[in-house]
PDB file of C-alpha atoms in Angstrom:
ATOM      1  CA  MET A   1      -6.188  17.318  10.964  1.00  0.00           C
ATOM      2  CA  PRO A   2      -3.789  15.220   8.883  1.00  0.00           C
ATOM      3  CA  ARG A   3      -1.594  16.809   6.221  1.00  0.00           C
ATOM      4  CA  LYS A   4      -1.714  15.632   2.618  1.00  0.00           C
ATOM      5  CA  LEU A   5       1.857  15.232   1.356  1.00  0.00           C
ATOM      6  CA  GLU A   6       3.088  15.325  -2.226  1.00  0.00           C
ATOM      7  CA  THR A   7       3.012  12.126  -4.265  1.00  0.00           C
ATOM      8  CA  LYS A   8       4.292  11.267  -7.724  1.00  0.00           C
ATOM      9  CA  LEU A   9       1.338   9.235  -9.066  1.00  0.00           C
ATOM     10  CA  ASP A  10      -2.138  10.645  -9.661  1.00  0.00           C
ATOM     11  CA  GLY A  11      -4.644   9.089  -7.276  1.00  0.00           C
ATOM     12  CA  VAL A  12      -2.101   7.914  -4.705  1.00  0.00           C
ATOM     13  CA  VAL A  13      -2.466   9.881  -1.460  1.00  0.00           C
ATOM     14  CA  LEU A  14       0.095  10.138   1.339  1.00  0.00           C
ATOM     15  CA  LEU A  15      -1.210  11.415   4.667  1.00  0.00           C
ATOM     16  CA  GLU A  16       0.655  12.475   7.764  1.00  0.00           C
ATOM     17  CA  PRO A  17      -1.762  12.524  10.702  1.00  0.00           C
ATOM     18  CA  GLU A  18      -1.476  14.600  13.846  1.00  0.00           C
ATOM     19  CA  VAL A  19       0.127  12.569  16.615  1.00  0.00           C
ATOM     20  CA  HIS A  20      -0.850  13.627  20.116  1.00  0.00           C
ATOM     21  CA  GLY A  21       1.691  12.336  22.584  1.00  0.00           C
ATOM     22  CA  ASP A  22       3.338  12.813  25.921  1.00  0.00           C
ATOM     23  CA  SER A  23       5.376  10.726  28.353  1.00  0.00           C
ATOM     24  CA  ARG A  24       2.511   8.204  28.631  1.00  0.00           C
ATOM     25  CA  GLY A  25       2.374   7.433  24.903  1.00  0.00           C
ATOM     26  CA  PHE A  26       0.366   8.753  21.966  1.00  0.00           C
ATOM     27  CA  MET A  27      -3.015   8.890  20.265  1.00  0.00           C
ATOM     28  CA  VAL A  28      -3.526   9.205  16.527  1.00  0.00           C
ATOM     29  CA  GLU A  29      -6.726   9.300  14.508  1.00  0.00           C
ATOM     30  CA  THR A  30      -6.218   6.742  11.719  1.00  0.00           C
ATOM     31  CA  PHE A  31      -9.450   7.198   9.778  1.00  0.00           C
ATOM     32  CA  ARG A  32     -12.413   9.538   9.667  1.00  0.00           C
ATOM     33  CA  THR A  33     -14.677   9.404   6.612  1.00  0.00           C
ATOM     34  CA  ASP A  34     -15.333  13.131   6.177  1.00  0.00           C
ATOM     35  CA  THR A  35     -11.776  14.342   6.844  1.00  0.00           C
ATOM     36  CA  TRP A  36     -10.100  11.676   4.711  1.00  0.00           C
ATOM     37  CA  ALA A  37     -12.567  12.409   1.848  1.00  0.00           C
ATOM     38  CA  GLU A  38     -11.583  16.104   1.983  1.00  0.00           C
ATOM     39  CA  LEU A  39      -7.969  14.967   1.545  1.00  0.00           C
ATOM     40  CA  GLY A  40      -8.714  12.810  -1.521  1.00  0.00           C
ATOM     41  CA  ILE A  41      -9.605   9.444   0.008  1.00  0.00           C
ATOM     42  CA  ASP A  42     -13.224   9.002  -0.940  1.00  0.00           C
ATOM     43  CA  ALA A  43     -13.641   5.236  -0.719  1.00  0.00           C
ATOM     44  CA  GLU A  44     -16.086   3.107   1.180  1.00  0.00           C
ATOM     45  CA  PHE A  45     -14.059   0.591   3.154  1.00  0.00           C
ATOM     46  CA  VAL A  46     -15.614  -2.817   3.827  1.00  0.00           C
ATOM     47  CA  GLN A  47     -12.721  -4.937   5.144  1.00  0.00           C
ATOM     48  CA  HIS A  48      -9.818  -4.372   7.545  1.00  0.00           C
ATOM     49  CA  ASN A  49      -6.674  -6.533   7.331  1.00  0.00           C
ATOM     50  CA  HIS A  50      -3.653  -6.850   9.614  1.00  0.00           C
ATOM     51  CA  SER A  51      -0.444  -8.733   8.843  1.00  0.00           C
ATOM     52  CA  ARG A  52       2.813  -9.267  10.713  1.00  0.00           C
ATOM     53  CA  SER A  53       6.069  -9.945   8.889  1.00  0.00           C
ATOM     54  CA  ALA A  54       9.741 -10.442   9.697  1.00  0.00           C
ATOM     55  CA  LYS A  55      12.583  -8.216   8.520  1.00  0.00           C
ATOM     56  CA  GLY A  56      13.361  -8.678   4.845  1.00  0.00           C
ATOM     57  CA  THR A  57       9.891  -9.969   3.950  1.00  0.00           C
ATOM     58  CA  LEU A  58       8.542  -8.606   0.688  1.00  0.00           C
ATOM     59  CA  ARG A  59       4.836  -9.008  -0.089  1.00  0.00           C
ATOM     60  CA  GLY A  60       3.594  -8.029  -3.526  1.00  0.00           C
ATOM     61  CA  LEU A  61       2.933  -6.737  -5.987  1.00  0.00           C
ATOM     62  CA  HIS A  62      -0.750  -7.683  -5.547  1.00  0.00           C
ATOM     63  CA  PHE A  63      -4.109  -6.441  -6.831  1.00  0.00           C
ATOM     64  CA  GLN A  64      -7.732  -7.569  -7.183  1.00  0.00           C
ATOM     65  CA  THR A  65      -9.161  -7.521 -10.718  1.00  0.00           C
ATOM     66  CA  GLU A  66     -12.938  -7.230 -10.233  1.00  0.00           C
ATOM     67  CA  PRO A  67     -14.253  -5.005  -8.758  1.00  0.00           C
ATOM     68  CA  GLY A  68     -10.765  -3.794  -7.903  1.00  0.00           C
ATOM     69  CA  GLN A  69      -9.616  -2.926  -4.422  1.00  0.00           C
ATOM     70  CA  ALA A  70      -8.461   0.373  -2.974  1.00  0.00           C
ATOM     71  CA  LYS A  71      -6.334   0.181   0.188  1.00  0.00           C
ATOM     72  CA  LEU A  72      -5.509   2.632   2.958  1.00  0.00           C
ATOM     73  CA  VAL A  73      -2.242   1.273   4.367  1.00  0.00           C
ATOM     74  CA  ARG A  74      -0.439   2.056   7.607  1.00  0.00           C
ATOM     75  CA  CYS A  75       2.311   0.474   9.677  1.00  0.00           C
ATOM     76  CA  PRO A  76       1.324   0.580  13.382  1.00  0.00           C
ATOM     77  CA  ARG A  77       4.427  -1.408  14.413  1.00  0.00           C
ATOM     78  CA  GLY A  78       7.857  -1.233  12.801  1.00  0.00           C
ATOM     79  CA  LYS A  79       8.867   0.199   9.432  1.00  0.00           C
ATOM     80  CA  ILE A  80       8.081  -0.732   5.827  1.00  0.00           C
ATOM     81  CA  PHE A  81       8.765   0.500   2.316  1.00  0.00           C
ATOM     82  CA  ASP A  82       5.296   0.616   0.763  1.00  0.00           C
ATOM     83  CA  VAL A  83       4.866   0.584  -3.023  1.00  0.00           C
ATOM     84  CA  ALA A  84       2.046   1.381  -5.460  1.00  0.00           C
ATOM     85  CA  VAL A  85       2.320   0.585  -9.194  1.00  0.00           C
ATOM     86  CA  ASP A  86      -0.032   2.217 -11.710  1.00  0.00           C
ATOM     87  CA  LEU A  87      -1.803  -0.556 -13.644  1.00  0.00           C
ATOM     88  CA  ARG A  88      -4.428   1.639 -15.325  1.00  0.00           C
ATOM     89  CA  CYS A  89      -3.983   0.909 -19.036  1.00  0.00           C
ATOM     90  CA  ASP A  90      -5.076   4.400 -20.129  1.00  0.00           C
ATOM     91  CA  SER A  91      -2.927   6.223 -17.572  1.00  0.00           C
ATOM     92  CA  PRO A  92       0.074   8.263 -18.748  1.00  0.00           C
ATOM     93  CA  ALA A  93       1.858   6.793 -15.708  1.00  0.00           C
ATOM     94  CA  PHE A  94       1.075   3.153 -16.608  1.00  0.00           C
ATOM     95  CA  GLY A  95       3.780   0.884 -15.176  1.00  0.00           C
ATOM     96  CA  GLN A  96       5.306   3.610 -12.998  1.00  0.00           C
ATOM     97  CA  TRP A  97       5.751   3.109  -9.278  1.00  0.00           C
ATOM     98  CA  GLU A  98       5.917   5.141  -6.117  1.00  0.00           C
ATOM     99  CA  GLY A  99       7.429   4.079  -2.800  1.00  0.00           C
ATOM    100  CA  GLN A 100       6.962   5.594   0.637  1.00  0.00           C
ATOM    101  CA  VAL A 101       8.314   4.698   4.072  1.00  0.00           C
ATOM    102  CA  LEU A 102       5.532   4.015   6.576  1.00  0.00           C
ATOM    103  CA  ASP A 103       6.365   3.496  10.238  1.00  0.00           C
ATOM    104  CA  ASP A 104       5.158   3.628  13.832  1.00  0.00           C
ATOM    105  CA  VAL A 105       6.774   7.027  14.441  1.00  0.00           C
ATOM    106  CA  SER A 106       5.307   9.310  11.754  1.00  0.00           C
ATOM    107  CA  HIS A 107       2.143   7.177  11.373  1.00  0.00           C
ATOM    108  CA  ARG A 108       1.923   8.140   7.713  1.00  0.00           C
ATOM    109  CA  GLN A 109      -0.667   6.348   5.618  1.00  0.00           C
ATOM    110  CA  LEU A 110      -0.679   5.547   1.920  1.00  0.00           C
ATOM    111  CA  PHE A 111      -3.900   5.350  -0.077  1.00  0.00           C
ATOM    112  CA  VAL A 112      -3.554   2.976  -3.026  1.00  0.00           C
ATOM    113  CA  PRO A 113      -6.549   3.400  -5.364  1.00  0.00           C
ATOM    114  CA  VAL A 114      -8.274   0.796  -7.527  1.00  0.00           C
ATOM    115  CA  GLY A 115      -6.127   0.160 -10.594  1.00  0.00           C
ATOM    116  CA  PHE A 116      -2.825  -0.053  -8.734  1.00  0.00           C
ATOM    117  CA  GLY A 117      -0.674  -2.964  -7.646  1.00  0.00           C
ATOM    118  CA  HIS A 118       0.516  -2.883  -4.046  1.00  0.00           C
ATOM    119  CA  GLY A 119       3.400  -4.366  -2.110  1.00  0.00           C
ATOM    120  CA  PHE A 120       5.739  -3.700   0.776  1.00  0.00           C
ATOM    121  CA  ALA A 121       9.123  -4.692   2.165  1.00  0.00           C
ATOM    122  CA  VAL A 122       9.819  -4.897   5.900  1.00  0.00           C
ATOM    123  CA  LEU A 123      12.742  -2.732   7.060  1.00  0.00           C
ATOM    124  CA  SER A 124      12.495  -3.267  10.843  1.00  0.00           C
ATOM    125  CA  ASP A 125      12.960  -6.510  12.814  1.00  0.00           C
ATOM    126  CA  VAL A 126       9.208  -7.040  12.646  1.00  0.00           C
ATOM    127  CA  ALA A 127       6.378  -4.975  11.168  1.00  0.00           C
ATOM    128  CA  ASP A 128       2.631  -4.980  11.468  1.00  0.00           C
ATOM    129  CA  VAL A 129       0.740  -3.663   8.450  1.00  0.00           C
ATOM    130  CA  ALA A 130      -2.904  -2.695   8.787  1.00  0.00           C
ATOM    131  CA  TYR A 131      -5.026  -1.708   5.829  1.00  0.00           C
ATOM    132  CA  LEU A 132      -8.602  -0.855   5.053  1.00  0.00           C
ATOM    133  CA  CYS A 133      -9.964  -2.303   1.784  1.00  0.00           C
ATOM    134  CA  SER A 134     -12.755  -1.046  -0.475  1.00  0.00           C
ATOM    135  CA  SER A 135     -13.846  -4.583  -1.441  1.00  0.00           C
ATOM    136  CA  THR A 136     -13.719  -7.929   0.288  1.00  0.00           C
ATOM    137  CA  TYR A 137     -10.966 -10.374  -0.538  1.00  0.00           C
ATOM    138  CA  ASP A 138     -11.900 -12.807  -3.299  1.00  0.00           C
ATOM    139  CA  PRO A 139      -9.337 -15.486  -4.222  1.00  0.00           C
ATOM    140  CA  ALA A 140     -10.946 -15.794  -7.671  1.00  0.00           C
ATOM    141  CA  THR A 141      -9.942 -12.206  -8.537  1.00  0.00           C
ATOM    142  CA  GLU A 142      -6.546 -11.992  -6.841  1.00  0.00           C
ATOM    143  CA  SER A 143      -3.642 -11.299  -9.127  1.00  0.00           C
ATOM    144  CA  GLY A 144      -0.178  -9.827  -9.123  1.00  0.00           C
ATOM    145  CA  ILE A 145       2.921  -8.896 -11.012  1.00  0.00           C
ATOM    146  CA  ALA A 146       6.531  -9.765 -10.295  1.00  0.00           C
ATOM    147  CA  TRP A 147       8.099  -7.772  -7.488  1.00  0.00           C
ATOM    148  CA  ASP A 148      11.326  -7.595  -9.491  1.00  0.00           C
ATOM    149  CA  ASP A 149       9.838  -6.891 -12.933  1.00  0.00           C
ATOM    150  CA  PRO A 150      12.604  -5.009 -14.798  1.00  0.00           C
ATOM    151  CA  GLY A 151       9.951  -3.254 -16.897  1.00  0.00           C
ATOM    152  CA  VAL A 152       8.588  -1.611 -13.731  1.00  0.00           C
ATOM    153  CA  GLY A 153      11.928  -1.251 -11.942  1.00  0.00           C
ATOM    154  CA  VAL A 154      10.903  -0.841  -8.304  1.00  0.00           C
ATOM    155  CA  GLU A 155      14.001   0.050  -6.278  1.00  0.00           C
ATOM    156  CA  TRP A 156      13.375  -2.156  -3.258  1.00  0.00           C
ATOM    157  CA  PRO A 157      15.604  -1.450  -0.239  1.00  0.00           C
ATOM    158  CA  VAL A 158      15.908  -5.194   0.491  1.00  0.00           C
ATOM    159  CA  ALA A 159      18.669  -7.134  -1.289  1.00  0.00           C
ATOM    160  CA  LYS A 160      17.486 -10.735  -0.791  1.00  0.00           C
ATOM    161  CA  PRO A 161      13.812 -10.596   0.189  1.00  0.00           C
ATOM    162  CA  LEU A 162      11.830 -13.366   1.865  1.00  0.00           C
ATOM    163  CA  LEU A 163       9.093 -14.224  -0.657  1.00  0.00           C
ATOM    164  CA  SER A 164       6.038 -16.454  -0.851  1.00  0.00           C
ATOM    165  CA  GLU A 165       5.922 -19.111  -3.571  1.00  0.00           C
ATOM    166  CA  ARG A 166       3.147 -17.092  -5.232  1.00  0.00           C
ATOM    167  CA  ASP A 167       5.286 -13.942  -5.347  1.00  0.00           C
ATOM    168  CA  LYS A 168       8.292 -15.871  -6.670  1.00  0.00           C
ATOM    169  CA  ALA A 169       6.198 -17.078  -9.633  1.00  0.00           C
ATOM    170  CA  ALA A 170       4.299 -13.857 -10.438  1.00  0.00           C
ATOM    171  CA  PRO A 171       4.265 -12.780 -14.104  1.00  0.00           C
ATOM    172  CA  THR A 172       5.678  -9.512 -15.419  1.00  0.00           C
ATOM    173  CA  LEU A 173       3.475  -6.543 -16.240  1.00  0.00           C
ATOM    174  CA  ALA A 174       4.113  -7.155 -19.951  1.00  0.00           C
ATOM    175  CA  GLU A 175       2.759 -10.697 -19.544  1.00  0.00           C
ATOM    176  CA  VAL A 176      -0.520  -9.563 -17.910  1.00  0.00           C
ATOM    177  CA  GLY A 177      -0.875  -6.113 -19.467  1.00  0.00           C
ATOM    178  CA  GLU A 178      -3.571  -6.968 -22.011  1.00  0.00           C
ATOM    179  CA  THR A 179      -5.711  -8.746 -19.408  1.00  0.00           C
ATOM    180  CA  LEU A 180      -5.841  -5.855 -16.932  1.00  0.00           C
ATOM    181  CA  PRO A 181      -9.401  -4.575 -16.380  1.00  0.00           C
ATOM    182  CA  PHE A 182      -8.398  -1.059 -15.335  1.00  0.00           C
TER     183      PHE A 182
END
């Protein structure tokens, strides 16, 4: 059974699964509804995404507005610094962030609940990121905040990240704060 590890933000869950391995390789259980629910991940997942990115790539900080989107994130190849930012307007931790290293050795997973922004930076030469989502992607409800928002202050371990045009132009949390539905 996976272990639930300590996190800073309420609702964010970090899991370290059991890895069964020998000289041939390994096997790891990456999701099981009943066990993950016991550990605080009680979401119905309806979409599974997989991305591949080069070293230095930074994706984020993204979120879906309606109905919101929870994510269960893992890195089956390589190593990333995965970040969740609390965007729940009534939360005492509003605007605070938490970062965790996810990789293909520990197989840790990070659950990012609805009401949080999400992003990651690639630390290895290449990284695959796989994540289960609680709602389907809808371009009409996609949003984000600036990866380098000084009001949030994420301490990214990448000096000059590779960014999409969308991420380069993302607004600050202060600029979108009053429009957040969470």
